[in-house]
Coordinates of C-alpha atoms and ligand atoms in Angstrom, one line a residue:
M1 CA -58.6 156.4 97.4
T2 CA -56.0 157.7 99.8
K3 CA -53.2 159.6 98.3
A4 CA -50.1 161.5 99.6
V5 CA -51.0 165.2 99.3
I6 CA -48.7 168.1 99.6
L7 CA -49.8 170.2 102.7
G8 CA -47.1 172.9 102.2
T9 CA -44.0 173.8 100.4
G10 CA -40.9 175.9 101.2
S11 CA -37.6 176.9 99.8
F12 CA -34.5 178.7 100.7
L13 CA -31.7 180.4 98.6
P14 CA -28.6 181.9 100.2
D15 CA -28.4 185.7 99.8
R16 CA -25.0 185.7 98.1
I17 CA -25.5 185.7 94.3
L18 CA -22.6 184.8 92.1
T19 CA -23.0 186.4 88.6
N20 CA -21.6 185.3 85.3
A21 CA -19.6 188.6 85.3
E22 CA -17.8 187.4 88.4
L23 CA -17.1 184.0 86.9
E24 CA -15.5 185.8 83.9
Q25 CA -12.9 187.0 86.4
M26 CA -12.3 183.5 87.8
V27 CA -12.0 181.3 84.7
E28 CA -11.8 181.6 80.9
T29 CA -15.5 182.0 80.2
S30 CA -18.0 184.7 79.2
D31 CA -21.5 185.7 80.2
E32 CA -22.5 185.2 76.5
W33 CA -21.2 181.6 76.5
I34 CA -22.8 180.7 79.8
R35 CA -26.2 182.2 78.8
T36 CA -26.4 180.7 75.3
R37 CA -25.0 177.3 76.2
T38 CA -26.8 176.8 79.5
G39 CA -29.4 179.5 80.1
I40 CA -27.8 180.4 83.5
G41 CA -27.4 184.0 84.5
A42 CA -26.6 183.7 88.2
R43 CA -26.6 181.2 91.1
H44 CA -26.8 181.4 94.9
I45 CA -23.8 180.5 97.0
A46 CA -23.9 179.5 100.6
G47 CA -21.7 181.4 103.1
S48 CA -19.7 179.9 105.9
H49 CA -22.7 180.6 108.2
E50 CA -24.9 178.4 106.0
P51 CA -23.8 174.8 106.2
L52 CA -26.1 172.4 104.3
Y53 CA -28.3 171.5 107.3
K54 CA -29.1 175.1 107.9
V55 CA -30.0 175.7 104.3
A56 CA -32.2 172.5 104.3
A57 CA -33.8 173.4 107.7
Q58 CA -34.8 176.9 106.4
A59 CA -36.7 175.3 103.5
G60 CA -38.2 172.7 105.8
K61 CA -39.4 175.4 108.3
R62 CA -41.1 177.3 105.5
A63 CA -42.8 174.2 104.3
L64 CA -44.0 173.4 107.8
D65 CA -45.3 177.0 108.2
A66 CA -47.1 176.8 104.9
A67 CA -48.8 173.6 106.1
G68 CA -49.7 175.0 109.5
L69 CA -47.7 172.3 111.2
A70 CA -45.2 172.3 114.1
P71 CA -41.9 170.6 113.9
E72 CA -43.1 168.1 116.5
D73 CA -45.9 167.0 114.1
V74 CA -43.4 165.4 111.6
D75 CA -43.1 161.6 111.7
L76 CA -40.4 161.2 109.0
L77 CA -37.8 163.5 107.6
I78 CA -36.2 162.5 104.3
L79 CA -33.3 164.6 103.0
A80 CA -32.1 164.2 99.4
T81 CA -28.6 165.4 98.9
V82 CA -25.3 164.7 97.2
S83 CA -23.4 167.4 99.1
P84 CA -23.9 166.2 102.7
H85 CA -22.6 168.1 105.8
M86 CA -20.6 165.1 106.9
I87 CA -20.2 161.5 105.8
M88 CA -21.6 160.4 109.1
P89 CA -24.2 161.0 110.6
S90 CA -26.7 161.8 107.9
T91 CA -27.4 165.5 107.3
A92 CA -31.1 164.6 108.0
C93 CA -30.1 164.2 111.6
F94 CA -28.5 167.6 111.7
V95 CA -31.7 169.1 110.1
Q96 CA -33.8 167.3 112.7
A97 CA -31.8 168.9 115.5
E98 CA -31.9 172.3 113.8
L99 CA -35.7 172.2 113.1
G100 CA -36.8 170.4 116.3
T101 CA -38.6 167.6 114.5
V102 CA -38.1 165.5 117.7
N103 CA -40.8 162.9 117.0
A104 CA -39.5 162.0 113.5
F105 CA -37.0 159.5 112.3
A106 CA -34.7 161.0 109.7
Y107 CA -32.4 159.8 107.0
D108 CA -30.6 160.9 103.8
I109 CA -31.1 159.5 100.3
S110 CA -28.6 159.9 97.5
A111 CA -30.1 160.1 94.0
A112 CA -28.4 163.3 92.8
C113 CA -30.7 165.5 90.8
A114 CA -33.5 162.9 91.0
G115 CA -33.3 162.8 94.8
F116 CA -36.4 164.9 95.5
L117 CA -38.6 162.7 93.3
F118 CA -37.1 159.6 94.8
G119 CA -37.9 161.0 98.3
V120 CA -41.5 162.0 97.4
D121 CA -42.0 158.5 95.9
M122 CA -40.8 157.0 99.1
A123 CA -42.9 159.3 101.2
S124 CA -46.0 158.4 99.2
K125 CA -45.4 154.7 99.8
Y126 CA -45.1 155.2 103.6
I127 CA -48.2 157.3 103.5
A128 CA -50.1 154.6 101.6
A129 CA -49.4 152.2 104.5
Q130 CA -50.0 154.8 107.2
P131 CA -52.1 157.7 105.9
D132 CA -51.9 159.9 109.0
M133 CA -48.1 160.0 108.7
K134 CA -46.6 163.5 108.2
V135 CA -43.5 163.3 106.0
L136 CA -41.1 166.2 105.3
V137 CA -39.1 165.7 102.2
I138 CA -36.3 168.1 101.5
G139 CA -33.9 168.4 98.6
A140 CA -30.9 170.5 99.6
E141 CA -27.5 171.1 98.1
N142 CA -24.4 173.2 98.8
L143 CA -22.7 172.1 95.5
S144 CA -20.4 175.1 95.7
T145 CA -18.5 173.0 98.3
R146 CA -17.9 170.3 95.7
I147 CA -16.8 172.4 92.8
N148 CA -13.3 173.0 91.5
W149 CA -13.5 176.7 90.9
Q150 CA -10.8 176.4 88.3
D151 CA -12.8 174.0 86.1
R152 CA -14.9 176.1 83.7
N153 CA -16.7 172.9 82.5
T154 CA -18.5 172.7 85.9
C155 CA -18.1 175.8 88.0
V156 CA -20.5 177.9 85.9
L157 CA -23.3 175.4 86.2
F158 CA -24.2 174.7 89.8
G159 CA -25.8 176.6 92.7
D160 CA -26.8 176.2 96.3
G161 CA -30.3 176.1 97.8
A162 CA -33.0 173.9 99.2
G163 CA -36.7 173.1 98.6
A164 CA -39.1 171.1 100.7
A165 CA -42.6 169.6 100.8
V166 CA -44.7 168.2 103.7
L167 CA -46.9 165.3 102.7
S168 CA -49.7 163.4 104.4
G169 CA -52.6 161.1 103.3
A170 CA -56.0 162.3 102.2
E171 CA -59.0 160.9 100.3
G172 CA -59.9 162.3 96.9
E173 CA -58.4 163.2 93.6
R174 CA -55.6 165.4 94.7
G175 CA -52.1 164.1 95.5
I176 CA -49.2 162.1 94.1
L177 CA -50.7 160.0 91.3
D178 CA -47.7 158.0 90.3
S179 CA -44.1 158.0 89.4
R180 CA -41.6 156.2 87.2
L181 CA -38.1 156.1 88.6
Y182 CA -35.0 154.6 87.1
T183 CA -31.2 154.2 87.6
D184 CA -28.4 152.9 85.3
G185 CA -25.2 152.5 87.3
R186 CA -23.3 151.5 84.2
L187 CA -23.2 155.2 83.3
W188 CA -21.9 156.4 86.7
H189 CA -18.8 157.8 85.1
L190 CA -20.7 160.6 83.3
L191 CA -21.1 162.5 86.5
Y192 CA -19.5 161.8 89.9
T193 CA -17.8 163.3 92.9
E194 CA -15.1 161.2 94.7
G195 CA -14.9 161.4 98.5
P196 CA -11.7 162.2 100.3
P197 CA -9.0 159.6 99.7
S198 CA -9.2 156.5 101.9
M199 CA -7.1 156.6 105.1
N200 CA -6.2 153.0 104.3
K201 CA -3.5 153.3 101.7
D202 CA -4.2 149.8 100.4
L203 CA -7.7 150.9 99.5
Q204 CA -6.9 154.3 97.9
L205 CA -8.2 154.6 94.4
P206 CA -5.7 155.3 91.7
G207 CA -5.7 158.7 90.0
W208 CA -7.7 160.6 92.6
K209 CA -8.9 163.9 91.1
G210 CA -10.0 165.6 94.4
P211 CA -13.4 165.8 96.0
F212 CA -14.9 167.7 93.1
I213 CA -17.7 167.2 90.6
Q214 CA -16.4 165.5 87.4
M215 CA -18.7 165.6 84.4
N216 CA -19.0 164.5 80.8
G217 CA -21.4 167.2 79.8
A218 CA -22.1 166.3 76.2
E219 CA -22.9 162.6 76.9
L220 CA -25.1 163.6 79.9
F221 CA -26.9 166.1 77.7
K222 CA -27.9 163.4 75.1
N223 CA -28.9 160.9 77.8
A224 CA -30.9 163.5 79.7
V225 CA -33.2 164.3 76.9
R226 CA -33.7 160.7 75.8
L227 CA -34.2 159.3 79.3
M228 CA -36.6 162.0 80.5
E229 CA -38.7 161.8 77.3
G230 CA -39.0 158.0 77.8
A231 CA -40.0 158.3 81.5
V232 CA -42.6 161.0 80.8
K233 CA -44.2 159.0 77.9
K234 CA -44.4 155.8 80.0
L235 CA -45.9 157.6 82.9
L236 CA -48.5 159.4 80.8
A237 CA -49.4 156.3 78.8
A238 CA -49.9 154.3 82.0
H239 CA -52.6 156.8 83.0
H240 CA -54.1 157.2 79.6
L241 CA -53.0 160.9 79.6
T242 CA -51.5 163.1 76.9
I243 CA -49.3 166.2 77.2
S244 CA -52.4 168.3 76.6
D245 CA -53.8 167.1 80.0
I246 CA -50.7 168.6 81.8
D247 CA -51.2 172.1 83.3
L248 CA -47.6 172.7 84.3
M249 CA -44.3 171.0 83.8
L250 CA -41.5 171.3 86.3
P251 CA -38.4 169.9 84.7
H252 CA -35.0 169.6 86.5
Q253 CA -33.2 172.9 85.9
A254 CA -29.8 171.8 84.4
N255 CA -29.6 173.5 81.0
I256 CA -32.2 175.5 79.0
R257 CA -31.2 173.6 75.9
I258 CA -32.0 170.3 77.5
I259 CA -35.4 171.7 78.7
N260 CA -36.2 173.1 75.3
N261 CA -35.1 169.9 73.5
L262 CA -37.4 167.9 75.8
R263 CA -40.2 170.3 75.5
E264 CA -40.1 170.2 71.7
R265 CA -39.9 166.4 71.6
L266 CA -42.9 166.1 74.0
A267 CA -44.7 169.1 72.3
V268 CA -45.2 171.0 75.5
P269 CA -46.2 174.6 75.0
E270 CA -43.5 177.0 76.3
D271 CA -45.9 178.7 78.7
K272 CA -46.5 175.4 80.5
V273 CA -42.9 175.0 81.5
F274 CA -41.5 176.7 84.6
I275 CA -37.9 178.0 84.4
N276 CA -35.8 179.4 87.2
L277 CA -32.4 178.2 85.9
D278 CA -31.5 181.8 84.9
R279 CA -31.5 182.8 88.6
C280 CA -30.6 179.6 90.4
G281 CA -28.4 177.5 88.1
N282 CA -28.5 173.7 88.7
T283 CA -29.2 173.0 92.3
S284 CA -29.5 169.2 91.8
S285 CA -31.9 167.6 94.3
A286 CA -33.2 171.1 95.3
S287 CA -34.1 172.2 91.7
I288 CA -37.6 170.7 91.5
P289 CA -38.8 171.5 95.0
I290 CA -37.5 175.1 94.7
A291 CA -39.4 175.4 91.4
M292 CA -42.5 173.9 93.0
D293 CA -42.4 176.3 95.9
E294 CA -41.9 179.3 93.6
V295 CA -44.9 178.4 91.4
A296 CA -47.0 177.6 94.5
R297 CA -46.2 181.0 96.1
E298 CA -46.7 182.8 92.8
G299 CA -50.2 181.4 92.6
R300 CA -49.5 179.6 89.4
L301 CA -51.0 176.4 90.8
H302 CA -54.7 175.9 91.2
P303 CA -56.5 173.0 93.0
G304 CA -56.9 170.2 90.5
D305 CA -54.0 171.2 88.2
L306 CA -52.0 168.3 86.8
V307 CA -48.3 168.8 87.4
L308 CA -45.6 166.8 85.7
M309 CA -42.1 166.7 87.1
C310 CA -39.2 165.1 85.4
T311 CA -35.5 164.8 86.3
F312 CA -32.2 163.2 85.6
G313 CA -28.7 163.2 87.0
A314 CA -25.8 161.4 88.4
G315 CA -26.2 157.6 88.8
L316 CA -27.5 157.9 86.2
A317 CA -30.8 158.3 88.1
W318 CA -33.9 159.8 86.5
G319 CA -37.7 159.7 86.5
A320 CA -41.0 161.4 86.2
L321 CA -43.8 162.1 88.7
L322 CA -47.4 163.2 88.3
L323 CA -49.2 165.2 90.9
R324 CA -52.7 166.5 91.1
W325 CA -52.3 169.8 93.0
Ligands
UT7_401 O1 -28.0 167.8 86.5 C1 -27.2 167.0 85.7 C2 -25.9 167.7 85.6 N1 -25.3 168.0 84.4 C3 -25.8 168.4 83.2 O2 -27.0 168.5 83.1 C4 -24.9 168.8 82.1 C5 -25.5 168.5 80.8 N2 -24.6 169.1 79.8 C6 -24.6 170.4 79.5 O3 -25.4 171.1 80.1 C7 -23.7 170.8 78.4 O4 -23.1 169.7 77.8 C8 -22.6 171.8 79.0 C9 -23.3 173.2 79.3 C10 -21.9 171.3 80.2 C11 -21.6 172.1 77.9 O5 -22.2 172.5 76.7 P1 -21.8 171.9 75.3 O6 -22.5 172.7 74.3 O7 -22.1 170.4 75.4 O8 -20.2 172.2 75.2 P2 -19.0 171.2 75.1 O9 -18.9 170.4 76.4 O10 -19.2 170.4 73.9 O11 -17.9 172.2 74.9 C12 -17.8 173.1 73.8 C13 -16.6 174.0 74.0 C14 -15.4 173.3 74.5 O12 -14.3 173.9 73.9 P3 -13.6 173.3 72.6 O13 -13.1 172.0 73.1 O14 -14.6 173.1 71.6 O15 -12.5 174.3 72.3 C15 -15.3 173.6 76.0 O16 -14.0 173.6 76.5 O17 -17.0 174.9 75.1 C16 -15.9 175.0 76.0 N3 -16.4 175.3 77.3 C17 -16.5 176.6 77.7 N4 -16.2 177.7 77.1 C18 -16.5 178.9 77.8 C19 -16.8 174.5 78.3 N5 -17.2 175.2 79.4 C20 -17.0 176.5 79.1 C21 -17.3 177.7 79.7 N6 -17.0 178.9 79.1 N7 -17.7 177.7 81.0

C-alpha cells in the first residue's frame, strides 16, 4: 500500500542561547525553579537577522539536502506556525522565495504546538491522492517575538527554531501509518496571543493585553496529559498495537513534568522517550520536527522502527501520529 514516507529531515536553531541565569537578571525567577518546574535549562533566540522565514528556510534546506532533492522538486510547502512573519501574505510564501521552491504552492497552517502533526497529516492525504508529490512540511517559530519579557509565567518557557520533513509516496511498510487529531475551541482561553488592535475602533476588543502569549499554565498542564494520553491510546488501539511495540516516542517538548506524567500513565520506559527541552525550551510547532531531526541525525532511528509522536497546545489542538521509519 502506498504511504507517505519521510525522505529527509532538517532543523535549525539560532546561535544565540538564552540561559536561565540571564533570565534571573530579567524577572523574579531562578534557575532552580525553571529546571525543577519545567525541565528547561536554555532556549535559542532568533536575532534581527533571523526573521521567521529565514529560520524556517534553513530547516527546509537541510531537509531537502538530506533527501537529495532540489528546491525545484517540491510540489507543496506547508508551514506550521503561530508566530508568522506578517499577517499577510503567508510566511510560507516568504519561505518559498527564500528557498527557491518555485514549482510549489505554499501556505501556512495554524494549530500551535500541534501544527507539525496537522501538516504531516495533510501532506500524507495529498500524497495518498497523488503519490509522486513531494511535500515539504516545516514547523517554525520565533516565539521570542510574542513574549512579554516581564511576564515570568511565560518568558522562561519558549524558544525559537524550526524543523522540517520532506515526504513523498512509496509502496511498503514504511511511512506515516495513521494519526488522530483533535481540537476543542471552547478552551481557547487557556493559551492565546491577540493580534495588534483593530484599526477600526468599533471592532477593537475590550481589555487588549498586547500582542503577547497569555497562558493558564496549571489548566493547560492537566489537559495536556489527559488529552495526549487519550489520543495515543485511541491510535494504538485502532492498530492493535501496545506501548511495547513502540521503539521511540517523540512528545511535544513543553514541560518535563508533563512528559514524565504522560510516560508514567502510558507506561513508556524512560529510554524510549526523546527529550531536548533542556536545550531548546518549548518551540511549539517546531518542537517535534526538531526532535525528529535530532534523533535521525544521531542514528537513533533504524529502518522499520515504530515512532509515536504526540502533541498538544493552543486551540486547544492536540493529537498523536504513528510513523514506521
Ligand atoms: O505547548 C503548550 C504550552 N504551554 C504549556 O505546556 C504550559 C503547561 N503548564 C506548565 O508547564 C506549568 O503549569 C508551568 C511551568 C507554566 C507553571 O508550573 P506550575 O507548577 O503549574 O506553577 P503555577 O502556575 O501553579 O505557579 C506556582 C507558583 C506561583 O506563585 P504563587 O502564586 O504560588 O506564589 C507562580 O507565580 O510559581 C510562580 N511562578 C514562578 N516562580 C518563579 C510562575 N512562574 C515562575 C517563574 N519563576 N518563572
